[in-house]
Each structure stands twice: as C-alpha cells, then as structure tokens.
Short mmCIF file of C-alpha atoms and ligand atoms in Angstrom, two decimals:
data_model
loop_
_atom_site.label_atom_id
_atom_site.label_comp_id
_atom_site.label_asym_id
_atom_site.label_seq_id
_atom_site.Cartn_x
_atom_site.Cartn_y
_atom_site.Cartn_z
CA UNK F 1 126.98 20.85 39.47
CA UNK F 2 129.35 17.97 38.82
CA UNK F 3 131.45 18.09 35.65
CA UNK F 4 131.27 15.27 33.08
CA UNK F 5 134.84 14.19 32.45
CA UNK F 6 134.37 10.78 30.85
CA UNK F 7 134.11 12.04 27.24
CA UNK F 8 136.71 13.27 24.75
CA UNK F 9 136.01 16.85 25.85
CA UNK F 10 135.06 17.46 29.49
CA UNK F 11 131.81 19.34 30.09
CA UNK F 12 131.75 21.89 32.93
CA UNK F 13 128.69 23.64 34.30
CA UNK F 14 127.88 27.16 35.44
CA UNK F 15 130.53 29.06 37.43
CA UNK F 16 133.07 26.20 37.29
CA UNK F 17 133.47 26.81 33.55
CA UNK F 18 135.30 30.07 34.01
CA UNK F 19 137.88 28.76 36.48
CA UNK F 20 138.46 25.76 34.17
CA UNK F 21 138.99 28.00 31.13
CA UNK F 22 141.38 30.17 33.15
CA UNK F 23 143.28 27.06 34.28
CA UNK F 24 143.35 25.75 30.71
CA UNK F 25 144.74 29.03 29.37
CA UNK F 26 147.44 29.04 32.08
CA UNK F 27 148.49 25.50 31.17
CA UNK F 28 148.16 25.68 27.37
CA UNK F 29 149.46 29.21 27.10
CA UNK F 30 147.86 30.03 23.73
CA UNK F 31 149.49 32.62 21.47
CA UNK F 32 146.13 34.41 21.17
CA UNK F 33 142.46 33.97 22.05
CA UNK F 34 139.75 34.40 19.41
CA UNK F 35 136.11 34.52 20.51
CA UNK F 36 133.57 33.76 17.77
CA UNK F 37 130.12 35.25 18.41
CA UNK F 38 127.11 36.13 16.27
CA UNK F 39 125.13 39.40 16.23
CA UNK F 40 122.96 38.17 19.11
CA UNK F 41 125.55 36.59 21.38
CA UNK F 42 127.91 39.52 20.83
CA UNK F 43 125.31 41.76 22.44
CA UNK F 44 123.64 39.38 24.91
CA UNK F 45 126.30 36.87 26.04
CA UNK F 46 129.79 38.27 25.44
CA UNK F 47 129.55 40.78 28.33
CA UNK F 48 128.87 37.89 30.75
CA UNK F 49 131.88 35.94 29.47
CA UNK F 50 134.22 38.94 29.60
CA UNK F 51 132.97 39.65 33.11
CA UNK F 52 133.86 36.15 34.27
CA UNK F 53 137.36 35.71 32.83
CA UNK F 54 140.43 37.86 33.13
CA UNK F 55 142.13 36.94 29.87
CA UNK F 56 145.93 37.28 30.00
CA UNK F 57 145.78 38.98 26.59
CA UNK F 58 143.06 41.03 24.87
CA UNK F 59 140.89 38.47 23.02
CA UNK F 60 140.06 39.06 19.36
CA UNK F 61 136.31 39.16 18.95
CA UNK F 62 134.80 37.94 15.67
CA UNK F 63 131.11 38.41 14.88
CA UNK F 64 129.23 36.38 12.28
CA UNK F 65 125.65 37.03 11.18
CA UNK F 66 123.08 35.15 13.28
CA UNK F 67 120.96 32.33 11.84
CA UNK F 68 121.07 28.97 10.08
CA UNK F 69 121.20 30.74 6.69
CA UNK F 70 124.79 31.76 7.53
CA UNK F 71 126.06 28.28 8.43
CA UNK F 72 127.85 28.13 5.08
CA UNK F 73 131.24 27.62 3.47
CA UNK F 74 131.20 31.33 2.50
CA UNK F 75 131.01 32.40 6.15
CA UNK F 76 133.59 29.73 7.06
CA UNK F 77 136.02 31.18 4.51
CA UNK F 78 135.34 34.74 5.68
CA UNK F 79 136.18 33.74 9.29
CA UNK F 80 139.36 32.03 8.03
CA UNK F 81 140.26 35.27 6.22
CA UNK F 82 139.78 37.19 9.46
CA UNK F 83 141.99 34.74 11.34
CA UNK F 84 144.67 35.12 8.66
CA UNK F 85 144.44 38.91 8.79
CA UNK F 86 144.95 38.74 12.54
CA UNK F 87 148.04 36.55 11.95
CA UNK F 88 146.42 33.86 14.08
CA UNK F 89 148.85 30.95 14.42
CA UNK F 90 148.41 27.29 15.29
CA UNK F 91 148.79 27.87 19.03
CA UNK F 92 145.70 30.11 19.14
CA UNK F 93 142.65 29.17 21.20
CA UNK F 94 139.21 29.70 19.68
CA UNK F 95 136.16 30.08 21.92
CA UNK F 96 132.78 29.58 20.21
CA UNK F 97 130.14 31.55 22.09
CA UNK F 98 126.72 30.92 20.61
CA UNK F 99 124.02 28.50 19.55
CA UNK F 100 124.43 25.48 17.31
CA UNK F 101 125.35 27.52 14.24
CA UNK F 102 128.27 29.21 16.02
CA UNK F 103 129.51 26.03 17.74
CA UNK F 104 129.19 23.91 14.54
CA UNK F 105 130.78 26.49 12.24
CA UNK F 106 133.36 27.67 14.80
CA UNK F 107 134.36 24.09 15.57
CA UNK F 108 134.72 23.46 11.83
CA UNK F 109 136.88 26.55 11.31
CA UNK F 110 139.05 25.53 14.27
CA UNK F 111 139.35 22.00 12.84
CA UNK F 112 140.60 23.08 9.40
CA UNK F 113 142.44 26.40 9.96
CA UNK F 114 146.15 25.61 9.58
CA UNK F 115 145.11 21.94 9.92
CA UNK F 116 143.56 22.57 13.29
CA UNK F 117 143.68 24.83 16.32
CA UNK F 118 142.24 24.06 19.72
CA UNK F 119 138.75 25.25 20.60
CA UNK F 120 136.24 25.49 23.43
CA UNK F 121 132.45 25.52 22.98
CA UNK F 122 130.36 27.81 25.17
CA UNK F 123 126.80 27.04 24.02
CA UNK F 124 124.23 29.76 24.64
CA UNK F 125 121.05 28.08 23.34
CA UNK F 126 119.28 25.10 24.90
CA UNK F 127 119.73 23.13 21.67
CA UNK F 128 123.48 23.72 21.61
CA UNK F 129 123.79 22.91 25.34
CA UNK F 130 122.13 19.50 25.18
CA UNK F 131 123.17 18.50 21.66
CA UNK F 132 125.18 20.52 19.14
CA UNK F 133 128.13 21.57 21.29
CA UNK F 134 128.78 18.09 22.73
CA UNK F 135 130.26 15.17 20.78
CA UNK F 136 132.62 16.87 18.33
CA UNK F 137 130.38 17.13 15.27
CA UNK F 138 131.36 20.28 13.39
CA UNK F 139 130.40 21.57 9.97
CA UNK F 140 128.20 23.66 7.75
CA UNK F 141 125.18 23.31 5.46
CA UNK F 142 125.56 23.08 1.69
CA UNK F 143 122.86 24.29 -0.67
CA UNK F 144 119.57 23.21 0.81
CA UNK F 145 121.09 20.30 2.74
CA UNK F 146 122.03 20.51 6.39
CA UNK F 147 125.46 19.57 7.78
CA UNK F 148 126.70 18.19 4.45
CA UNK F 149 130.29 19.37 4.99
CA UNK F 150 132.17 18.84 8.22
CA UNK F 151 134.40 16.76 10.43
CA UNK F 152 134.12 15.08 13.81
CA UNK F 153 136.72 16.72 16.02
CA UNK F 154 136.34 17.46 19.71
CA UNK F 155 137.41 20.70 21.31
CA UNK F 156 139.30 21.03 24.59
CA UNK F 157 136.15 21.44 26.67
CA UNK F 158 132.48 22.46 26.67
CA UNK F 159 131.04 24.93 29.17
CA UNK F 160 127.29 24.89 29.86
CA UNK F 161 126.18 28.01 31.76
CA UNK F 162 122.40 28.22 31.97
CA UNK F 163 122.61 31.94 32.72
CA UNK F 164 123.04 32.45 28.96
CA UNK F 165 119.49 31.13 28.48
CA UNK F 166 118.05 34.26 30.13
CA UNK F 167 118.13 36.13 26.81
CA UNK F 168 117.09 33.20 24.60
CA UNK F 169 113.74 33.77 22.82
CA UNK F 170 110.97 31.46 23.99
CA UNK F 171 110.55 29.76 20.58
CA UNK F 172 114.25 28.84 20.62
CA UNK F 173 113.85 27.38 24.15
CA UNK F 174 111.02 25.20 22.88
CA UNK F 175 113.04 24.22 19.83
CA UNK F 176 115.92 23.06 22.04
CA UNK F 177 113.55 21.11 24.25
CA UNK F 178 112.89 18.71 21.35
CA UNK F 179 116.40 17.27 21.79
CA UNK F 180 115.68 16.76 25.52
CA UNK F 181 112.46 14.93 24.58
CA UNK F 182 114.52 12.82 22.15
CA UNK F 183 117.01 11.96 24.91
CA UNK F 184 114.04 10.90 27.06
CA UNK F 185 112.76 8.51 24.38
CA UNK F 186 116.14 6.94 23.57
CA UNK F 187 117.54 6.64 27.11
CA UNK F 188 115.47 5.18 29.94
CA UNK F 189 112.10 5.41 31.67
CA UNK F 190 113.39 7.51 34.60
CA UNK F 191 114.65 10.29 32.36
CA UNK F 192 111.57 10.02 30.13
CA UNK F 193 109.42 10.52 33.20
CA UNK F 194 111.53 13.52 34.34
CA UNK F 195 111.08 15.08 30.87
CA UNK F 196 107.33 14.51 30.93
CA UNK F 197 106.99 15.95 34.42
CA UNK F 198 109.10 19.06 33.76
CA UNK F 199 107.07 22.24 34.12
CA UNK F 200 108.12 24.86 31.55
CA UNK F 201 106.03 27.39 33.47
CA UNK F 202 108.35 27.37 36.51
CA UNK F 203 111.48 25.97 34.79
CA UNK F 204 112.28 24.32 38.13
CA UNK F 205 114.97 21.68 37.76
CA UNK F 206 116.03 22.79 34.26
CA UNK F 207 119.71 22.64 35.21
CA UNK F 208 119.43 19.00 36.31
CA UNK F 209 117.42 18.11 33.20
CA UNK F 210 120.13 19.69 31.02
CA UNK F 211 122.97 17.96 32.84
CA UNK F 212 121.27 14.56 32.63
CA UNK F 213 120.64 15.17 28.92
CA UNK F 214 124.33 15.92 28.38
CA UNK F 215 125.25 12.72 30.30
CA UNK F 216 122.97 10.69 27.99
CA UNK F 217 124.53 12.21 24.89
CA UNK F 218 128.12 11.92 26.20
CA UNK F 219 127.67 8.25 27.10
CA UNK F 220 126.44 7.45 23.58
CA UNK F 221 129.26 9.43 21.94
CA UNK F 222 131.85 7.81 24.21
CA UNK F 223 130.78 4.37 23.02
CA UNK F 224 130.57 5.30 19.32
CA UNK F 225 132.38 8.58 18.60
CA UNK F 226 132.26 8.28 14.80
CA UNK F 227 128.66 7.06 14.39
CA UNK F 228 129.35 3.54 13.16
CA UNK F 229 126.39 2.17 15.14
CA UNK F 230 125.00 3.27 18.51
CA UNK F 231 125.43 7.02 17.87
CA UNK F 232 122.78 6.73 15.16
CA UNK F 233 120.17 6.63 17.94
CA UNK F 234 120.82 10.35 18.45
CA UNK F 235 119.13 10.77 15.08
CA UNK F 236 115.80 9.44 16.32
CA UNK F 237 113.06 11.62 14.80
CA UNK F 238 115.61 13.28 12.52
CA UNK F 239 115.15 11.22 9.31
CA UNK F 240 111.66 12.62 8.74
CA UNK F 241 112.35 15.66 10.95
CA UNK F 242 115.34 16.97 8.96
CA UNK F 243 113.50 16.43 5.67
CA UNK F 244 110.45 18.28 7.06
CA UNK F 245 112.68 21.12 8.31
CA UNK F 246 114.38 21.45 4.91
CA UNK F 247 111.04 21.28 3.10
CA UNK F 248 109.61 24.04 5.32
CA UNK F 249 112.63 26.28 4.60
CA UNK F 250 112.57 25.64 0.85
CA UNK F 251 108.81 25.72 0.28
CA UNK F 252 107.01 28.99 -0.53
CA UNK F 253 103.71 27.60 0.68
CA UNK F 254 104.63 26.60 4.21
CA UNK F 255 105.89 28.53 7.25
CA UNK F 256 109.55 27.98 8.16
CA UNK F 257 110.00 25.59 11.06
CA UNK F 258 112.71 25.79 13.69
CA UNK F 259 114.86 22.67 13.98
CA UNK F 260 113.15 21.42 17.15
CA UNK F 261 109.66 22.11 15.79
CA UNK F 262 110.40 19.88 12.80
CA UNK F 263 112.09 17.22 14.95
CA UNK F 264 109.03 17.10 17.22
CA UNK F 265 106.89 16.22 14.18
CA UNK F 266 109.51 13.71 13.02
CA UNK F 267 109.54 12.07 16.47
CA UNK F 268 105.76 11.58 16.46
CA UNK F 269 105.90 10.02 12.98
CA UNK F 270 108.89 7.80 13.78
CA UNK F 271 107.32 6.71 17.07
CA UNK F 272 104.22 5.75 15.10
CA UNK F 273 106.49 3.70 12.80
CA UNK F 274 108.01 2.14 15.94
CA UNK F 275 104.55 1.11 17.18
CA UNK F 276 103.72 -0.48 13.82
CA UNK F 277 107.05 -2.20 13.22
CA UNK F 278 108.29 -3.10 16.68
CA UNK F 279 105.32 -2.91 19.02
CA UNK F 280 106.53 0.23 20.82
CA UNK F 281 103.88 0.84 23.52
CA UNK F 282 100.98 2.91 22.20
CA UNK F 283 100.55 4.53 25.64
CA UNK F 284 104.07 6.05 25.29
CA UNK F 285 103.21 7.29 21.78
CA UNK F 286 100.22 9.10 23.31
CA UNK F 287 102.42 10.48 26.13
CA UNK F 288 104.74 11.84 23.45
CA UNK F 289 101.83 13.37 21.54
CA UNK F 290 100.61 15.14 24.69
CA UNK F 291 104.09 16.52 25.28
CA UNK F 292 104.43 17.65 21.66
CA UNK F 293 100.98 19.30 21.79
CA UNK F 294 101.95 21.19 24.93
CA UNK F 295 105.23 22.57 23.50
CA UNK F 296 104.61 23.05 19.78
CA UNK F 297 102.02 24.43 17.42
CA UNK F 298 100.37 21.96 15.10
CA UNK F 299 102.15 21.97 11.75
CA UNK F 300 99.94 22.19 8.66
CA UNK F 301 101.35 20.65 5.51
CA UNK F 302 100.43 21.74 1.97
CA UNK F 303 99.07 19.12 -0.42
CA UNK F 304 101.73 16.83 -1.91
CA UNK F 305 104.24 17.84 0.80
CA UNK F 306 105.12 14.21 1.50
CA UNK F 307 106.43 13.69 -2.03
CA UNK F 308 109.01 16.43 -1.57
CA UNK F 309 109.79 15.35 2.00
CA UNK F 310 110.52 11.85 0.63
CA UNK F 311 112.94 13.39 -1.88
CA UNK F 312 114.80 15.29 0.86
CA UNK F 313 115.06 12.06 2.87
CA UNK F 314 117.18 10.60 0.05
CA UNK F 315 119.97 12.92 1.22
CA UNK F 316 119.90 11.79 4.86
CA UNK F 317 123.43 11.11 6.13
CA UNK F 318 122.45 7.71 7.57
CA UNK F 319 121.52 6.38 4.11
CA UNK F 320 123.69 3.69 2.60
CA UNK F 321 123.50 2.58 -1.04
CA UNK F 322 120.43 4.74 -1.71
CA UNK F 323 118.52 3.14 1.20
CA UNK F 324 116.80 5.51 3.66
CA UNK F 325 117.73 4.24 7.12
CA UNK F 326 115.54 4.97 10.13
CA UNK F 327 116.26 4.63 13.83
CA UNK F 328 113.21 3.13 15.55
CA UNK F 329 112.33 2.06 19.08
CA UNK F 330 110.93 -1.11 20.58
CA UNK F 331 110.37 0.63 23.90
CA UNK F 332 111.72 3.69 25.74
CA UNK F 333 115.52 3.23 25.52
CA UNK F 334 115.37 0.09 23.33
CA UNK F 335 116.67 0.87 19.82
CA UNK F 336 116.51 -0.62 16.34
CA UNK F 337 118.97 1.11 14.03
CA UNK F 338 119.27 0.88 10.21
CA UNK F 339 115.61 0.14 9.50
CA UNK F 340 114.09 0.58 6.05
CA UNK F 341 110.40 1.39 5.88
CA UNK F 342 107.81 0.72 3.24
CA UNK F 343 106.67 4.01 1.60
CA UNK F 344 103.02 3.13 2.38
CA UNK F 345 103.83 2.99 6.10
CA UNK F 346 105.65 6.32 5.91
CA UNK F 347 102.49 7.78 4.35
CA UNK F 348 100.44 6.27 7.18
CA UNK F 349 102.76 7.84 9.79
CA UNK F 350 102.51 11.20 8.04
CA UNK F 351 98.70 11.00 8.00
CA UNK F 352 98.71 9.94 11.65
CA UNK F 353 100.42 13.22 12.58
CA UNK F 354 98.13 15.26 10.30
CA UNK F 355 94.93 13.69 11.66
CA UNK F 356 95.71 12.85 15.29
CA UNK F 357 98.05 15.43 16.82
N1 LIG Z 401 123.26 15.50 16.95
C1 LIG Z 401 123.50 14.13 16.81
C2 LIG Z 401 124.90 13.74 17.13
O1 LIG Z 401 125.66 14.54 17.66
O2 LIG Z 401 125.26 12.64 16.84
#
C-alpha cells in the first residue's frame, strides 16, 4: 500500500513500516530507543513489533496504565521520571505503540522532554490510525476536560499496520469507525459512498478505507497545520460530541460512552443543524442516521442532560470570546466553519436525536 509522504510526517502502511523504521534508525542513529506501551499493547502488540525489527540496541520498554483516565499530567510526569532514570538524552527515539491515549501522551512527552526528542507513532486502534496519530496533535486531559494541555508537534513518521487491529475489542473498532464516518461527511461523495457501502461483517476493503481516511486527514492538516481555519472541519460532530462524551463520563446517571459513540450522536445532531441552517440534504442526514443505527446503540439521556452538555460546550477549544463555534455542512464535503447556533435550535437537534434515531 502506497505511503503518504506529502505531510509533515510520512505515513507508511503494513510491512513497509518496519523497513522504514530500520532505515530511519540507521540514518538518525539514536542514542537509545524507548517504546511506550500500555498494559494492553504491551501484551498484544509489542511482540509483533519486536518480531519485525532488529533493533541495534535493546529498546527500553515503558508501560503506562491503559485507558483515557490515565491521559493525565501525572502520568506524563511519571513517564518523564522514567526517562530521566534511564538517563535518556536528547538523541533518543521514542516509539509510541498504542491507541490515541498512548500516541497523544507519548507524543506530548517526546515534545517536552529536554525540549523535545524525536518520536514515531505506531497506532494500534482504528481511532488512532485514522485520526489521533496523524497531524501532530499531542497532549493530555485536564480535570474533566479533554485535550486541554498539549502542543502540535509532528513525529518523524507514522506507521499504520492493520494487523494490530486483530486484538482490538469490537466496541473500540466501532468507536474508531466514527472518525471514518466523519471523514466521509467532510470530504467528498465518493468516499462517503465507500463508507456507507463498507460491510463490517466481512471487513473487506478495510485497509483501503483506512488509507483513504488518512489521506483525507493529511490533506487537511497539510493545508492548515495549526488549525487556524480549514482544520476545524476535522471537529465536525465534536462540539456536541465531546460535551456529550464528557457528560457521560462525569454523570452518575448515564452509562459511559466511548469517544466514537459520543461523536456519532454529535454528528447526527450537527448534521440536523446543518439541514436547518444551510440546507444540507435531508436524504444524506437519513443516510447518516441509518449508518449510526447500524454501528451504535441508541443513547438514552437523563432528564436535564442538555443543560449540563451546554455547560461542557463552553470549554470547547474552538470557542472564541465565550462564543461556542460549530462546524456545519452545506453538503457532503462543503463546510461552514465558525458558526454560532441559537440555543433553541440546539435543543431541537438534541430532541431530533432522542426522538428519531
Ligand atoms: N482530531 C482532529 C485533528 O487532528 O485536528
């Protein structure tokens, strides 16, 4: 599968990754190699990586606890302590082997340790393959708010090997698929149609779907690496979606949602807003609803949930001057960024999901 070399960090696929990492190590000649894993990828994915590469020196393996709850400054500092104890210097190479938590936190550690060491992302979840590991966003959560601390800093390369997905739990596969659906909505009708026609039963063509998704993301990031404008479209569905995700994690009266489960709800609501504000085709809204119904359980919200969700939206990173900014669509692939929405219409979109999906 052809590499994507147009972006700040090239993306390699499947077996080519390992020869590229070997070549990179030969050229860069790092003083040491540190591999960051979590409890799951240490057991399920590290053996595959160690099988594929003959490192010129014994890599140091670090293991962080698995899960979003550990994407924190505390864990960041503990990894920095471990690097210091190992006398890791600035010519070290860090390899982040894991899902979005490991690639976000590992990229952040690599960006700030001794003012920055080089790093490579090897995403092992679908979400990290098509989104988190590409584009240089690194960071951690703070309190109840996601990705509040971080920097944009690209690594040396990204390696997407779909063999790592073999051990990924099914709910995490579905969660990651939400970002593929998002790429379908924000890109073009051909990719949207490929997403709609994908059969999760056979998984046939998943590698092509993933590669095309990475191309869509890379092209956006190439044009706007620091999110001054176009890159905001990658947040479609995330203004309501992130707030819903945070609410589900904080609330005692609602089940926790995975990132993609919440983003799927957010995408339905924000597509409804797009229909109302910009005449986005209703038929495509219904196509999206069918897709969302086929991948995700219906989310039930407790009474008064919207009030708290509105409060969480006030912390969205796209906000400027206290204004909640949405990304909306006029059609598949036609964007309207920085849109404010009347609270009554947000309520209508929320009720649309509750009553119609
Ligand atoms: N996940 C959105 C972005 O990378 O901009």
